């Protein structure tokens, strides 16, 4: 659908804008520069996630516990935002959750396999932020990271920060 | 729908990112700095428009003339990208087209009326670029500008550049 393409294309533009800009300021990017770009994208995602979850939970009754929230993220939120449900949710029941998406929407434009694995973090930072922002507005502070071992499958790890 | 919100939220983020960044580099923004931000957003839109039109015209028979292309932009393209048709298309039959959208999707989050009129150009630059990019990939080089006299209604003026 074009609506989705619109988001996807804009997302690609913003990733390349942020990296190019850093590069034109600094020349060759070292790990620290790359981390700064990633964290900028993550911060944008965070604010977008906060906005999205407010709209999406407008008519949702309140959640009974943390697992209930995570299930909502994996089903309703993921479907609306990334157009499919998470394929698998695992937890150690101590605040760590692993969300496995076997066909993550922002990675489907890459060739499958391992060829572009080193590019993956750029294209996942925004989404990690979206998840963290959504959780934050539901009262859960978390650290969200993503890991790809074979495209377009992706594992998001959510570690809830206990106060 | 959340898919659309995702685009809208990301669009807001990118507008504010580009302006804030320019501001943090330069302090107070003068007209030239503002124009640089606008043109950056327009360029992003251009590339997004190029990508979108390729997908959208994949199964479309070729167009018979310029007006035919403009009608496609006003109906199919606008519906897919901005979620409604253009309300009114006018032309002088000499390459100038005015596309009136009475409820432009990226302006509906503003209060109606004239209060935020001075903010409008920021939020229209990307869309102007999208239209220009789409036309460009259909073989029409153009200049696209937008004008708001009362929110959320918007007029896009397209001037086709004859070779």
PDB file of C-alpha atoms in Angstrom:
ATOM      1  CA  UNK A   1       0.000   0.000   0.000  1.00  0.00           C
ATOM      2  CA  UNK A   2       1.146   3.485  -0.718  1.00  0.00           C
ATOM      3  CA  UNK A   3       0.411   4.762   2.782  1.00  0.00           C
ATOM      4  CA  UNK A   4       2.895   2.353   4.137  1.00  0.00           C
ATOM      5  CA  UNK A   5       5.341   3.089   1.361  1.00  0.00           C
ATOM      6  CA  UNK A   6       5.110   6.735   2.274  1.00  0.00           C
ATOM      7  CA  UNK A   7       6.331   5.949   5.759  1.00  0.00           C
ATOM      8  CA  UNK A   8       8.951   3.541   4.508  1.00  0.00           C
ATOM      9  CA  UNK A   9      10.358   5.954   1.970  1.00  0.00           C
ATOM     10  CA  UNK A  10      10.424   8.803   4.465  1.00  0.00           C
ATOM     11  CA  UNK A  11      12.130   6.536   6.968  1.00  0.00           C
ATOM     12  CA  UNK A  12      14.832   5.673   4.436  1.00  0.00           C
ATOM     13  CA  UNK A  13      15.319   9.349   3.652  1.00  0.00           C
ATOM     14  CA  UNK A  14      15.682  10.313   7.259  1.00  0.00           C
ATOM     15  CA  UNK A  15      18.194   7.565   7.970  1.00  0.00           C
ATOM     16  CA  UNK A  16      20.300   8.616   5.030  1.00  0.00           C
ATOM     17  CA  UNK A  17      19.903  12.314   5.842  1.00  0.00           C
ATOM     18  CA  UNK A  18      21.124  11.869   9.388  1.00  0.00           C
ATOM     19  CA  UNK A  19      24.101   9.776   8.423  1.00  0.00           C
ATOM     20  CA  UNK A  20      25.090  11.963   5.469  1.00  0.00           C
ATOM     21  CA  UNK A  21      24.852  15.069   7.530  1.00  0.00           C
ATOM     22  CA  UNK A  22      27.070  13.648  10.234  1.00  0.00           C
ATOM     23  CA  UNK A  23      29.485  12.584   7.540  1.00  0.00           C
ATOM     24  CA  UNK A  24      29.589  16.017   5.920  1.00  0.00           C
ATOM     25  CA  UNK A  25      30.291  17.556   9.337  1.00  0.00           C
ATOM     26  CA  UNK A  26      32.952  15.090  10.363  1.00  0.00           C
ATOM     27  CA  UNK A  27      34.356  13.338   7.315  1.00  0.00           C
ATOM     28  CA  UNK A  28      34.772   9.621   7.882  1.00  0.00           C
ATOM     29  CA  UNK A  29      32.423   8.326  10.618  1.00  0.00           C
ATOM     30  CA  UNK A  30      33.911   6.533  13.589  1.00  0.00           C
ATOM     31  CA  UNK A  31      31.935   4.382  16.000  1.00  0.00           C
ATOM     32  CA  UNK A  32      31.122   7.318  18.203  1.00  0.00           C
ATOM     33  CA  UNK A  33      29.634   9.297  15.318  1.00  0.00           C
ATOM     34  CA  UNK A  34      27.640   6.317  14.251  1.00  0.00           C
ATOM     35  CA  UNK A  35      26.345   5.899  17.787  1.00  0.00           C
ATOM     36  CA  UNK A  36      25.286   9.560  17.795  1.00  0.00           C
ATOM     37  CA  UNK A  37      23.251   9.047  14.610  1.00  0.00           C
ATOM     38  CA  UNK A  38      21.660   5.910  15.985  1.00  0.00           C
ATOM     39  CA  UNK A  39      20.727   7.656  19.164  1.00  0.00           C
ATOM     40  CA  UNK A  40      19.192  10.574  17.256  1.00  0.00           C
ATOM     41  CA  UNK A  41      17.029   8.159  15.279  1.00  0.00           C
ATOM     42  CA  UNK A  42      16.124   6.348  18.462  1.00  0.00           C
ATOM     43  CA  UNK A  43      15.039   9.612  20.079  1.00  0.00           C
ATOM     44  CA  UNK A  44      12.800  10.446  17.126  1.00  0.00           C
ATOM     45  CA  UNK A  45      11.265   7.011  17.336  1.00  0.00           C
ATOM     46  CA  UNK A  46      10.693   7.491  21.036  1.00  0.00           C
ATOM     47  CA  UNK A  47       8.546  10.577  20.492  1.00  0.00           C
ATOM     48  CA  UNK A  48       6.690   8.925  17.631  1.00  0.00           C
ATOM     49  CA  UNK A  49       6.005   5.876  19.814  1.00  0.00           C
ATOM     50  CA  UNK A  50       4.649   8.083  22.570  1.00  0.00           C
ATOM     51  CA  UNK A  51       2.256   9.737  20.131  1.00  0.00           C
ATOM     52  CA  UNK A  52       1.140   6.483  18.556  1.00  0.00           C
ATOM     53  CA  UNK A  53       0.385   4.657  21.775  1.00  0.00           C
ATOM     54  CA  UNK A  54      -1.818   7.498  22.966  1.00  0.00           C
ATOM     55  CA  UNK A  55      -3.972   7.165  19.895  1.00  0.00           C
ATOM     56  CA  UNK A  56      -3.999   3.401  19.954  1.00  0.00           C
ATOM     57  CA  UNK A  57      -4.975   2.978  23.577  1.00  0.00           C
ATOM     58  CA  UNK A  58      -7.689   5.624  23.544  1.00  0.00           C
ATOM     59  CA  UNK A  59     -10.407   2.977  23.615  1.00  0.00           C
ATOM     60  CA  UNK A  60      -8.502   0.227  25.374  1.00  0.00           C
ATOM     61  CA  UNK A  61      -9.361  -0.716  28.953  1.00  0.00           C
ATOM     62  CA  UNK A  62      -6.409  -0.451  31.301  1.00  0.00           C
ATOM     63  CA  UNK A  63      -3.849  -3.218  31.455  1.00  0.00           C
ATOM     64  CA  UNK A  64      -3.662  -5.598  34.339  1.00  0.00           C
ATOM     65  CA  UNK A  65       0.092  -6.177  34.424  1.00  0.00           C
ATOM     66  CA  UNK A  66       3.354  -5.887  32.564  1.00  0.00           C
ATOM     67  CA  UNK A  67       2.793  -9.064  30.561  1.00  0.00           C
ATOM     68  CA  UNK A  68      -0.598  -7.760  29.511  1.00  0.00           C
ATOM     69  CA  UNK A  69       1.052  -4.615  28.187  1.00  0.00           C
ATOM     70  CA  UNK A  70       3.684  -6.627  26.326  1.00  0.00           C
ATOM     71  CA  UNK A  71       0.994  -8.740  24.703  1.00  0.00           C
ATOM     72  CA  UNK A  72      -0.780  -5.592  23.557  1.00  0.00           C
ATOM     73  CA  UNK A  73       2.490  -4.329  22.060  1.00  0.00           C
ATOM     74  CA  UNK A  74       3.070  -7.609  20.244  1.00  0.00           C
ATOM     75  CA  UNK A  75      -0.435  -7.870  18.839  1.00  0.00           C
ATOM     76  CA  UNK A  76      -2.365  -4.636  18.457  1.00  0.00           C
ATOM     77  CA  UNK A  77       0.485  -2.167  18.449  1.00  0.00           C
ATOM     78  CA  UNK A  78       2.726  -4.206  16.157  1.00  0.00           C
ATOM     79  CA  UNK A  79      -0.137  -4.833  13.726  1.00  0.00           C
ATOM     80  CA  UNK A  80      -1.005  -1.169  13.466  1.00  0.00           C
ATOM     81  CA  UNK A  81       2.529   0.086  13.289  1.00  0.00           C
ATOM     82  CA  UNK A  82       4.485  -2.642  11.561  1.00  0.00           C
ATOM     83  CA  UNK A  83       1.583  -4.353   9.795  1.00  0.00           C
ATOM     84  CA  UNK A  84       1.969  -7.819  11.259  1.00  0.00           C
ATOM     85  CA  UNK A  85       1.976  -9.438  14.672  1.00  0.00           C
ATOM     86  CA  UNK A  86       5.140 -10.391  16.443  1.00  0.00           C
ATOM     87  CA  UNK A  87       5.734 -14.048  15.649  1.00  0.00           C
ATOM     88  CA  UNK A  88       7.032 -15.045  19.006  1.00  0.00           C
ATOM     89  CA  UNK A  89       7.199 -13.478  22.455  1.00  0.00           C
ATOM     90  CA  UNK A  90       9.447 -14.926  25.102  1.00  0.00           C
ATOM     91  CA  UNK A  91      10.113 -13.736  28.622  1.00  0.00           C
ATOM     92  CA  UNK A  92      12.149 -14.789  31.632  1.00  0.00           C
ATOM     93  CA  UNK A  93       9.349 -13.419  33.862  1.00  0.00           C
ATOM     94  CA  UNK A  94      11.868 -11.028  35.350  1.00  0.00           C
ATOM     95  CA  UNK A  95      11.334  -8.081  33.072  1.00  0.00           C
ATOM     96  CA  UNK A  96      13.177  -9.251  29.962  1.00  0.00           C
ATOM     97  CA  UNK A  97      11.181  -9.878  26.816  1.00  0.00           C
ATOM     98  CA  UNK A  98      12.297 -11.071  23.408  1.00  0.00           C
ATOM     99  CA  UNK A  99       9.994 -10.190  20.520  1.00  0.00           C
ATOM    100  CA  UNK A 100      10.748 -12.092  17.379  1.00  0.00           C
ATOM    101  CA  UNK A 101       9.452 -10.783  14.062  1.00  0.00           C
ATOM    102  CA  UNK A 102      10.358 -13.119  11.201  1.00  0.00           C
ATOM    103  CA  UNK A 103       9.626 -10.578   8.509  1.00  0.00           C
ATOM    104  CA  UNK A 104      10.168  -7.160   9.945  1.00  0.00           C
ATOM    105  CA  UNK A 105       8.564  -4.553   7.733  1.00  0.00           C
ATOM    106  CA  UNK A 106      11.492  -2.134   7.596  1.00  0.00           C
ATOM    107  CA  UNK A 107      13.895  -4.881   6.575  1.00  0.00           C
ATOM    108  CA  UNK A 108      11.869  -6.467   3.785  1.00  0.00           C
ATOM    109  CA  UNK A 109      13.401  -4.185   1.193  1.00  0.00           C
ATOM    110  CA  UNK A 110      16.846  -5.618   1.796  1.00  0.00           C
ATOM    111  CA  UNK A 111      18.003  -8.750   0.086  1.00  0.00           C
ATOM    112  CA  UNK A 112      17.606 -11.675   2.401  1.00  0.00           C
ATOM    113  CA  UNK A 113      20.518 -13.375   4.020  1.00  0.00           C
ATOM    114  CA  UNK A 114      23.594 -11.908   5.549  1.00  0.00           C
ATOM    115  CA  UNK A 115      24.849  -9.521   2.893  1.00  0.00           C
ATOM    116  CA  UNK A 116      23.655  -6.264   4.453  1.00  0.00           C
ATOM    117  CA  UNK A 117      23.717  -7.273   8.084  1.00  0.00           C
ATOM    118  CA  UNK A 118      26.070  -4.421   8.987  1.00  0.00           C
ATOM    119  CA  UNK A 119      23.467  -1.935   7.718  1.00  0.00           C
ATOM    120  CA  UNK A 120      20.709  -3.268   9.965  1.00  0.00           C
ATOM    121  CA  UNK A 121      21.328  -1.138  13.084  1.00  0.00           C
ATOM    122  CA  UNK A 122      20.707   2.086  11.114  1.00  0.00           C
ATOM    123  CA  UNK A 123      17.313   0.827  10.057  1.00  0.00           C
ATOM    124  CA  UNK A 124      16.261  -0.510  13.418  1.00  0.00           C
ATOM    125  CA  UNK A 125      17.119   2.397  15.717  1.00  0.00           C
ATOM    126  CA  UNK A 126      13.952   4.308  14.945  1.00  0.00           C
ATOM    127  CA  UNK A 127      11.800   1.237  15.603  1.00  0.00           C
ATOM    128  CA  UNK A 128      13.549   0.500  18.895  1.00  0.00           C
ATOM    129  CA  UNK A 129      12.690   4.046  19.903  1.00  0.00           C
ATOM    130  CA  UNK A 130       9.074   3.598  18.853  1.00  0.00           C
ATOM    131  CA  UNK A 131       8.736   0.571  21.124  1.00  0.00           C
ATOM    132  CA  UNK A 132      10.498   2.286  24.020  1.00  0.00           C
ATOM    133  CA  UNK A 133       8.295   5.394  23.610  1.00  0.00           C
ATOM    134  CA  UNK A 134       5.126   3.336  23.563  1.00  0.00           C
ATOM    135  CA  UNK A 135       6.136   1.430  26.691  1.00  0.00           C
ATOM    136  CA  UNK A 136       7.177   4.613  28.408  1.00  0.00           C
ATOM    137  CA  UNK A 137       3.739   6.130  27.952  1.00  0.00           C
ATOM    138  CA  UNK A 138       2.243   2.989  29.406  1.00  0.00           C
ATOM    139  CA  UNK A 139       4.358   3.466  32.511  1.00  0.00           C
ATOM    140  CA  UNK A 140       7.209   1.094  31.735  1.00  0.00           C
ATOM    141  CA  UNK A 141      10.717   2.479  31.395  1.00  0.00           C
ATOM    142  CA  UNK A 142      12.778   0.116  29.310  1.00  0.00           C
ATOM    143  CA  UNK A 143      15.862  -0.451  27.233  1.00  0.00           C
ATOM    144  CA  UNK A 144      15.064  -1.741  23.766  1.00  0.00           C
ATOM    145  CA  UNK A 145      17.652  -3.209  21.433  1.00  0.00           C
ATOM    146  CA  UNK A 146      17.354  -5.104  18.182  1.00  0.00           C
ATOM    147  CA  UNK A 147      19.390  -7.879  16.684  1.00  0.00           C
ATOM    148  CA  UNK A 148      19.342  -9.392  13.224  1.00  0.00           C
ATOM    149  CA  UNK A 149      21.049 -12.607  12.391  1.00  0.00           C
ATOM    150  CA  UNK A 150      19.403 -13.157   9.039  1.00  0.00           C
ATOM    151  CA  UNK A 151      17.320 -10.638   7.061  1.00  0.00           C
ATOM    152  CA  UNK A 152      14.446  -9.831   7.235  1.00  0.00           C
ATOM    153  CA  UNK A 153      14.006 -11.546  10.587  1.00  0.00           C
ATOM    154  CA  UNK A 154      14.599  -9.460  13.680  1.00  0.00           C
ATOM    155  CA  UNK A 155      14.666  -9.931  17.441  1.00  0.00           C
ATOM    156  CA  UNK A 156      13.811  -7.031  19.714  1.00  0.00           C
ATOM    157  CA  UNK A 157      14.942  -7.329  23.268  1.00  0.00           C
ATOM    158  CA  UNK A 158      13.042  -5.288  25.842  1.00  0.00           C
ATOM    159  CA  UNK A 159      14.473  -4.988  29.330  1.00  0.00           C
ATOM    160  CA  UNK A 160      12.099  -3.298  31.729  1.00  0.00           C
ATOM    161  CA  UNK A 161      13.867  -1.000  34.160  1.00  0.00           C
ATOM    162  CA  UNK A 162      12.611  -1.530  37.675  1.00  0.00           C
ATOM    163  CA  UNK A 163      12.444   1.620  39.722  1.00  0.00           C
TER     164      UNK A 163
ATOM    165  CA  UNK B   1      -5.345   4.672  11.277  1.00  0.00           C
ATOM    166  CA  UNK B   2      -2.031   4.091  12.909  1.00  0.00           C
ATOM    167  CA  UNK B   3      -0.185   3.535   9.653  1.00  0.00           C
ATOM    168  CA  UNK B   4      -1.007   7.034   8.645  1.00  0.00           C
ATOM    169  CA  UNK B   5      -0.229   8.365  12.101  1.00  0.00           C
ATOM    170  CA  UNK B   6       3.149   6.744  11.852  1.00  0.00           C
ATOM    171  CA  UNK B   7       3.905   8.781   8.758  1.00  0.00           C
ATOM    172  CA  UNK B   8       2.412  11.933  10.243  1.00  0.00           C
ATOM    173  CA  UNK B   9       4.366  11.663  13.474  1.00  0.00           C
ATOM    174  CA  UNK B  10       7.590  10.921  11.660  1.00  0.00           C
ATOM    175  CA  UNK B  11       6.941  13.861   9.367  1.00  0.00           C
ATOM    176  CA  UNK B  12       6.513  16.176  12.366  1.00  0.00           C
ATOM    177  CA  UNK B  13       9.703  14.846  13.886  1.00  0.00           C
ATOM    178  CA  UNK B  14      11.704  15.400  10.779  1.00  0.00           C
ATOM    179  CA  UNK B  15      10.443  18.943  10.315  1.00  0.00           C
ATOM    180  CA  UNK B  16      11.342  19.813  13.865  1.00  0.00           C
ATOM    181  CA  UNK B  17      14.667  17.984  13.663  1.00  0.00           C
ATOM    182  CA  UNK B  18      15.757  19.894  10.573  1.00  0.00           C
ATOM    183  CA  UNK B  19      14.767  23.262  11.951  1.00  0.00           C
ATOM    184  CA  UNK B  20      16.234  22.640  15.406  1.00  0.00           C
ATOM    185  CA  UNK B  21      19.461  21.454  13.963  1.00  0.00           C
ATOM    186  CA  UNK B  22      19.812  24.516  11.778  1.00  0.00           C
ATOM    187  CA  UNK B  23      19.023  26.627  14.819  1.00  0.00           C
ATOM    188  CA  UNK B  24      21.622  24.917  16.968  1.00  0.00           C
ATOM    189  CA  UNK B  25      24.215  25.500  14.242  1.00  0.00           C
ATOM    190  CA  UNK B  26      23.332  29.098  13.584  1.00  0.00           C
ATOM    191  CA  UNK B  27      21.471  30.562  16.525  1.00  0.00           C
ATOM    192  CA  UNK B  28      18.491  32.639  15.440  1.00  0.00           C
ATOM    193  CA  UNK B  29      17.240  31.633  11.976  1.00  0.00           C
ATOM    194  CA  UNK B  30      17.061  34.258   9.275  1.00  0.00           C
ATOM    195  CA  UNK B  31      15.085  33.889   6.063  1.00  0.00           C
ATOM    196  CA  UNK B  32      17.995  32.298   4.271  1.00  0.00           C
ATOM    197  CA  UNK B  33      18.368  29.592   6.936  1.00  0.00           C
ATOM    198  CA  UNK B  34      14.678  28.947   6.832  1.00  0.00           C
ATOM    199  CA  UNK B  35      14.818  28.619   3.071  1.00  0.00           C
ATOM    200  CA  UNK B  36      17.642  26.101   3.421  1.00  0.00           C
ATOM    201  CA  UNK B  37      15.524  23.960   5.770  1.00  0.00           C
ATOM    202  CA  UNK B  38      12.544  24.163   3.449  1.00  0.00           C
ATOM    203  CA  UNK B  39      14.638  23.156   0.506  1.00  0.00           C
ATOM    204  CA  UNK B  40      16.089  20.200   2.397  1.00  0.00           C
ATOM    205  CA  UNK B  41      12.581  18.978   3.215  1.00  0.00           C
ATOM    206  CA  UNK B  42      11.526  19.534  -0.370  1.00  0.00           C
ATOM    207  CA  UNK B  43      14.448  17.462  -1.622  1.00  0.00           C
ATOM    208  CA  UNK B  44      13.513  14.606   0.701  1.00  0.00           C
ATOM    209  CA  UNK B  45       9.953  14.786  -0.562  1.00  0.00           C
ATOM    210  CA  UNK B  46      11.217  14.724  -4.125  1.00  0.00           C
ATOM    211  CA  UNK B  47      12.973  11.397  -3.662  1.00  0.00           C
ATOM    212  CA  UNK B  48      10.005   9.961  -1.774  1.00  0.00           C
ATOM    213  CA  UNK B  49       7.654  11.088  -4.572  1.00  0.00           C
ATOM    214  CA  UNK B  50       9.873   9.425  -7.154  1.00  0.00           C
ATOM    215  CA  UNK B  51       9.739   6.158  -5.248  1.00  0.00           C
ATOM    216  CA  UNK B  52       5.992   6.308  -4.643  1.00  0.00           C
ATOM    217  CA  UNK B  53       4.998   7.009  -8.228  1.00  0.00           C
ATOM    218  CA  UNK B  54       7.014   4.064  -9.458  1.00  0.00           C
ATOM    219  CA  UNK B  55       5.057   1.747  -7.235  1.00  0.00           C
ATOM    220  CA  UNK B  56       1.740   3.371  -7.973  1.00  0.00           C
ATOM    221  CA  UNK B  57       2.014   3.340 -11.745  1.00  0.00           C
ATOM    222  CA  UNK B  58       3.311  -0.197 -12.017  1.00  0.00           C
ATOM    223  CA  UNK B  59      -0.045  -1.434 -13.308  1.00  0.00           C
ATOM    224  CA  UNK B  60      -1.251   1.757 -14.934  1.00  0.00           C
ATOM    225  CA  UNK B  61      -1.401   2.059 -18.712  1.00  0.00           C
ATOM    226  CA  UNK B  62       0.609   4.962 -20.068  1.00  0.00           C
ATOM    227  CA  UNK B  63      -0.823   8.452 -19.949  1.00  0.00           C
ATOM    228  CA  UNK B  64      -2.072  10.179 -23.030  1.00  0.00           C
ATOM    229  CA  UNK B  65      -1.121  13.744 -22.171  1.00  0.00           C
ATOM    230  CA  UNK B  66      -0.146  16.173 -19.462  1.00  0.00           C
ATOM    231  CA  UNK B  67      -3.710  16.696 -18.287  1.00  0.00           C
ATOM    232  CA  UNK B  68      -4.155  12.956 -18.025  1.00  0.00           C
ATOM    233  CA  UNK B  69      -1.107  12.805 -15.752  1.00  0.00           C
ATOM    234  CA  UNK B  70      -2.422  15.664 -13.619  1.00  0.00           C
ATOM    235  CA  UNK B  71      -5.764  13.910 -13.213  1.00  0.00           C
ATOM    236  CA  UNK B  72      -3.961  10.779 -12.072  1.00  0.00           C
ATOM    237  CA  UNK B  73      -2.035  12.845  -9.523  1.00  0.00           C
ATOM    238  CA  UNK B  74      -5.224  14.454  -8.224  1.00  0.00           C
ATOM    239  CA  UNK B  75      -7.174  11.224  -7.933  1.00  0.00           C
ATOM    240  CA  UNK B  76      -5.159   8.052  -7.535  1.00  0.00           C
ATOM    241  CA  UNK B  77      -1.904   9.475  -6.297  1.00  0.00           C
ATOM    242  CA  UNK B  78      -3.488  11.925  -3.850  1.00  0.00           C
ATOM    243  CA  UNK B  79      -5.807   9.243  -2.475  1.00  0.00           C
ATOM    244  CA  UNK B  80      -2.983   6.825  -1.827  1.00  0.00           C
ATOM    245  CA  UNK B  81      -0.575   9.361  -0.442  1.00  0.00           C
ATOM    246  CA  UNK B  82      -2.741  11.972   1.266  1.00  0.00           C
ATOM    247  CA  UNK B  83      -5.842   9.829   1.791  1.00  0.00           C
ATOM    248  CA  UNK B  84      -8.361  11.935  -0.104  1.00  0.00           C
ATOM    249  CA  UNK B  85      -8.812  13.275  -3.600  1.00  0.00           C
ATOM    250  CA  UNK B  86      -7.954  16.804  -4.550  1.00  0.00           C
ATOM    251  CA  UNK B  87     -11.191  18.783  -4.290  1.00  0.00           C
ATOM    252  CA  UNK B  88     -10.621  20.958  -7.268  1.00  0.00           C
ATOM    253  CA  UNK B  89      -8.202  21.045 -10.185  1.00  0.00           C
ATOM    254  CA  UNK B  90      -7.889  24.130 -12.327  1.00  0.00           C
ATOM    255  CA  UNK B  91      -5.613  24.835 -15.233  1.00  0.00           C
ATOM    256  CA  UNK B  92      -4.910  27.623 -17.675  1.00  0.00           C
ATOM    257  CA  UNK B  93      -4.125  24.976 -20.322  1.00  0.00           C
ATOM    258  CA  UNK B  94      -0.651  26.421 -20.601  1.00  0.00           C
ATOM    259  CA  UNK B  95       1.095  24.256 -18.088  1.00  0.00           C
ATOM    260  CA  UNK B  96      -0.112  25.833 -14.850  1.00  0.00           C
ATOM    261  CA  UNK B  97      -2.308  23.771 -12.536  1.00  0.00           C
ATOM    262  CA  UNK B  98      -3.887  24.656  -9.230  1.00  0.00           C
ATOM    263  CA  UNK B  99      -4.785  21.733  -6.996  1.00  0.00           C
ATOM    264  CA  UNK B 100      -7.065  22.672  -4.160  1.00  0.00           C
ATOM    265  CA  UNK B 101      -7.328  20.352  -1.164  1.00  0.00           C
ATOM    266  CA  UNK B 102      -9.855  21.648   1.368  1.00  0.00           C
ATOM    267  CA  UNK B 103      -8.646  19.402   4.138  1.00  0.00           C
ATOM    268  CA  UNK B 104      -5.008  18.668   3.560  1.00  0.00           C
ATOM    269  CA  UNK B 105      -3.939  15.705   5.635  1.00  0.00           C
ATOM    270  CA  UNK B 106      -0.739  17.202   7.037  1.00  0.00           C
ATOM    271  CA  UNK B 107      -2.536  20.338   8.210  1.00  0.00           C
ATOM    272  CA  UNK B 108      -5.489  18.746   9.978  1.00  0.00           C
ATOM    273  CA  UNK B 109      -3.613  18.613  13.271  1.00  0.00           C
ATOM    274  CA  UNK B 110      -3.407  22.392  13.414  1.00  0.00           C
ATOM    275  CA  UNK B 111      -6.238  24.488  14.800  1.00  0.00           C
ATOM    276  CA  UNK B 112      -8.306  25.802  11.958  1.00  0.00           C
ATOM    277  CA  UNK B 113      -8.260  29.405  10.957  1.00  0.00           C
ATOM    278  CA  UNK B 114      -5.364  31.754  10.645  1.00  0.00           C
ATOM    279  CA  UNK B 115      -3.531  31.348  13.919  1.00  0.00           C
ATOM    280  CA  UNK B 116      -0.671  29.165  12.699  1.00  0.00           C
ATOM    281  CA  UNK B 117      -0.512  30.313   9.115  1.00  0.00           C
ATOM    282  CA  UNK B 118       3.137  31.298   9.426  1.00  0.00           C
ATOM    283  CA  UNK B 119       3.998  27.690  10.338  1.00  0.00           C
ATOM    284  CA  UNK B 120       2.405  26.255   7.216  1.00  0.00           C
ATOM    285  CA  UNK B 121       5.395  26.422   4.821  1.00  0.00           C
ATOM    286  CA  UNK B 122       7.438  24.132   7.093  1.00  0.00           C
ATOM    287  CA  UNK B 123       4.759  21.486   6.913  1.00  0.00           C
ATOM    288  CA  UNK B 124       4.127  21.752   3.199  1.00  0.00           C
ATOM    289  CA  UNK B 125       7.653  21.670   1.798  1.00  0.00           C
ATOM    290  CA  UNK B 126       7.925  17.894   1.977  1.00  0.00           C
ATOM    291  CA  UNK B 127       4.592  17.449   0.190  1.00  0.00           C
ATOM    292  CA  UNK B 128       5.534  19.893  -2.556  1.00  0.00           C
ATOM    293  CA  UNK B 129       8.615  17.800  -3.095  1.00  0.00           C
ATOM    294  CA  UNK B 130       6.558  14.615  -3.213  1.00  0.00           C
ATOM    295  CA  UNK B 131       4.389  16.044  -5.992  1.00  0.00           C
ATOM    296  CA  UNK B 132       7.382  17.354  -7.905  1.00  0.00           C
ATOM    297  CA  UNK B 133       9.178  14.002  -7.579  1.00  0.00           C
ATOM    298  CA  UNK B 134       6.140  12.100  -8.808  1.00  0.00           C
ATOM    299  CA  UNK B 135       5.717  14.385 -11.830  1.00  0.00           C
ATOM    300  CA  UNK B 136       9.400  14.220 -12.575  1.00  0.00           C
ATOM    301  CA  UNK B 137       9.321  10.443 -12.844  1.00  0.00           C
ATOM    302  CA  UNK B 138       6.369  10.761 -15.211  1.00  0.00           C
ATOM    303  CA  UNK B 139       8.496  12.958 -17.440  1.00  0.00           C
ATOM    304  CA  UNK B 140       7.244  16.377 -16.338  1.00  0.00           C
ATOM    305  CA  UNK B 141       9.710  18.789 -14.803  1.00  0.00           C
ATOM    306  CA  UNK B 142       7.809  21.271 -12.663  1.00  0.00           C
ATOM    307  CA  UNK B 143       7.893  23.874  -9.940  1.00  0.00           C
ATOM    308  CA  UNK B 144       5.496  23.102  -7.112  1.00  0.00           C
ATOM    309  CA  UNK B 145       4.518  25.603  -4.443  1.00  0.00           C
ATOM    310  CA  UNK B 146       1.823  25.585  -1.807  1.00  0.00           C
ATOM    311  CA  UNK B 147      -0.263  28.307  -0.312  1.00  0.00           C
ATOM    312  CA  UNK B 148      -2.579  28.307   2.673  1.00  0.00           C
ATOM    313  CA  UNK B 149      -4.996  31.072   3.357  1.00  0.00           C
ATOM    314  CA  UNK B 150      -7.065  29.262   5.948  1.00  0.00           C
ATOM    315  CA  UNK B 151      -6.212  25.964   7.673  1.00  0.00           C
ATOM    316  CA  UNK B 152      -6.526  23.114   6.829  1.00  0.00           C
ATOM    317  CA  UNK B 153      -7.249  24.080   3.260  1.00  0.00           C
ATOM    318  CA  UNK B 154      -4.327  24.247   0.885  1.00  0.00           C
ATOM    319  CA  UNK B 155      -3.655  25.169  -2.729  1.00  0.00           C
ATOM    320  CA  UNK B 156      -0.783  23.581  -4.602  1.00  0.00           C
ATOM    321  CA  UNK B 157       0.377  25.336  -7.697  1.00  0.00           C
ATOM    322  CA  UNK B 158       2.185  23.252 -10.276  1.00  0.00           C
ATOM    323  CA  UNK B 159       3.963  25.000 -13.111  1.00  0.00           C
ATOM    324  CA  UNK B 160       5.228  22.604 -15.751  1.00  0.00           C
ATOM    325  CA  UNK B 161       8.606  23.597 -17.136  1.00  0.00           C
ATOM    326  CA  UNK B 162       8.639  23.325 -20.893  1.00  0.00           C
ATOM    327  CA  UNK B 163      11.915  22.186 -22.325  1.00  0.00           C
TER     328      UNK B 163
END
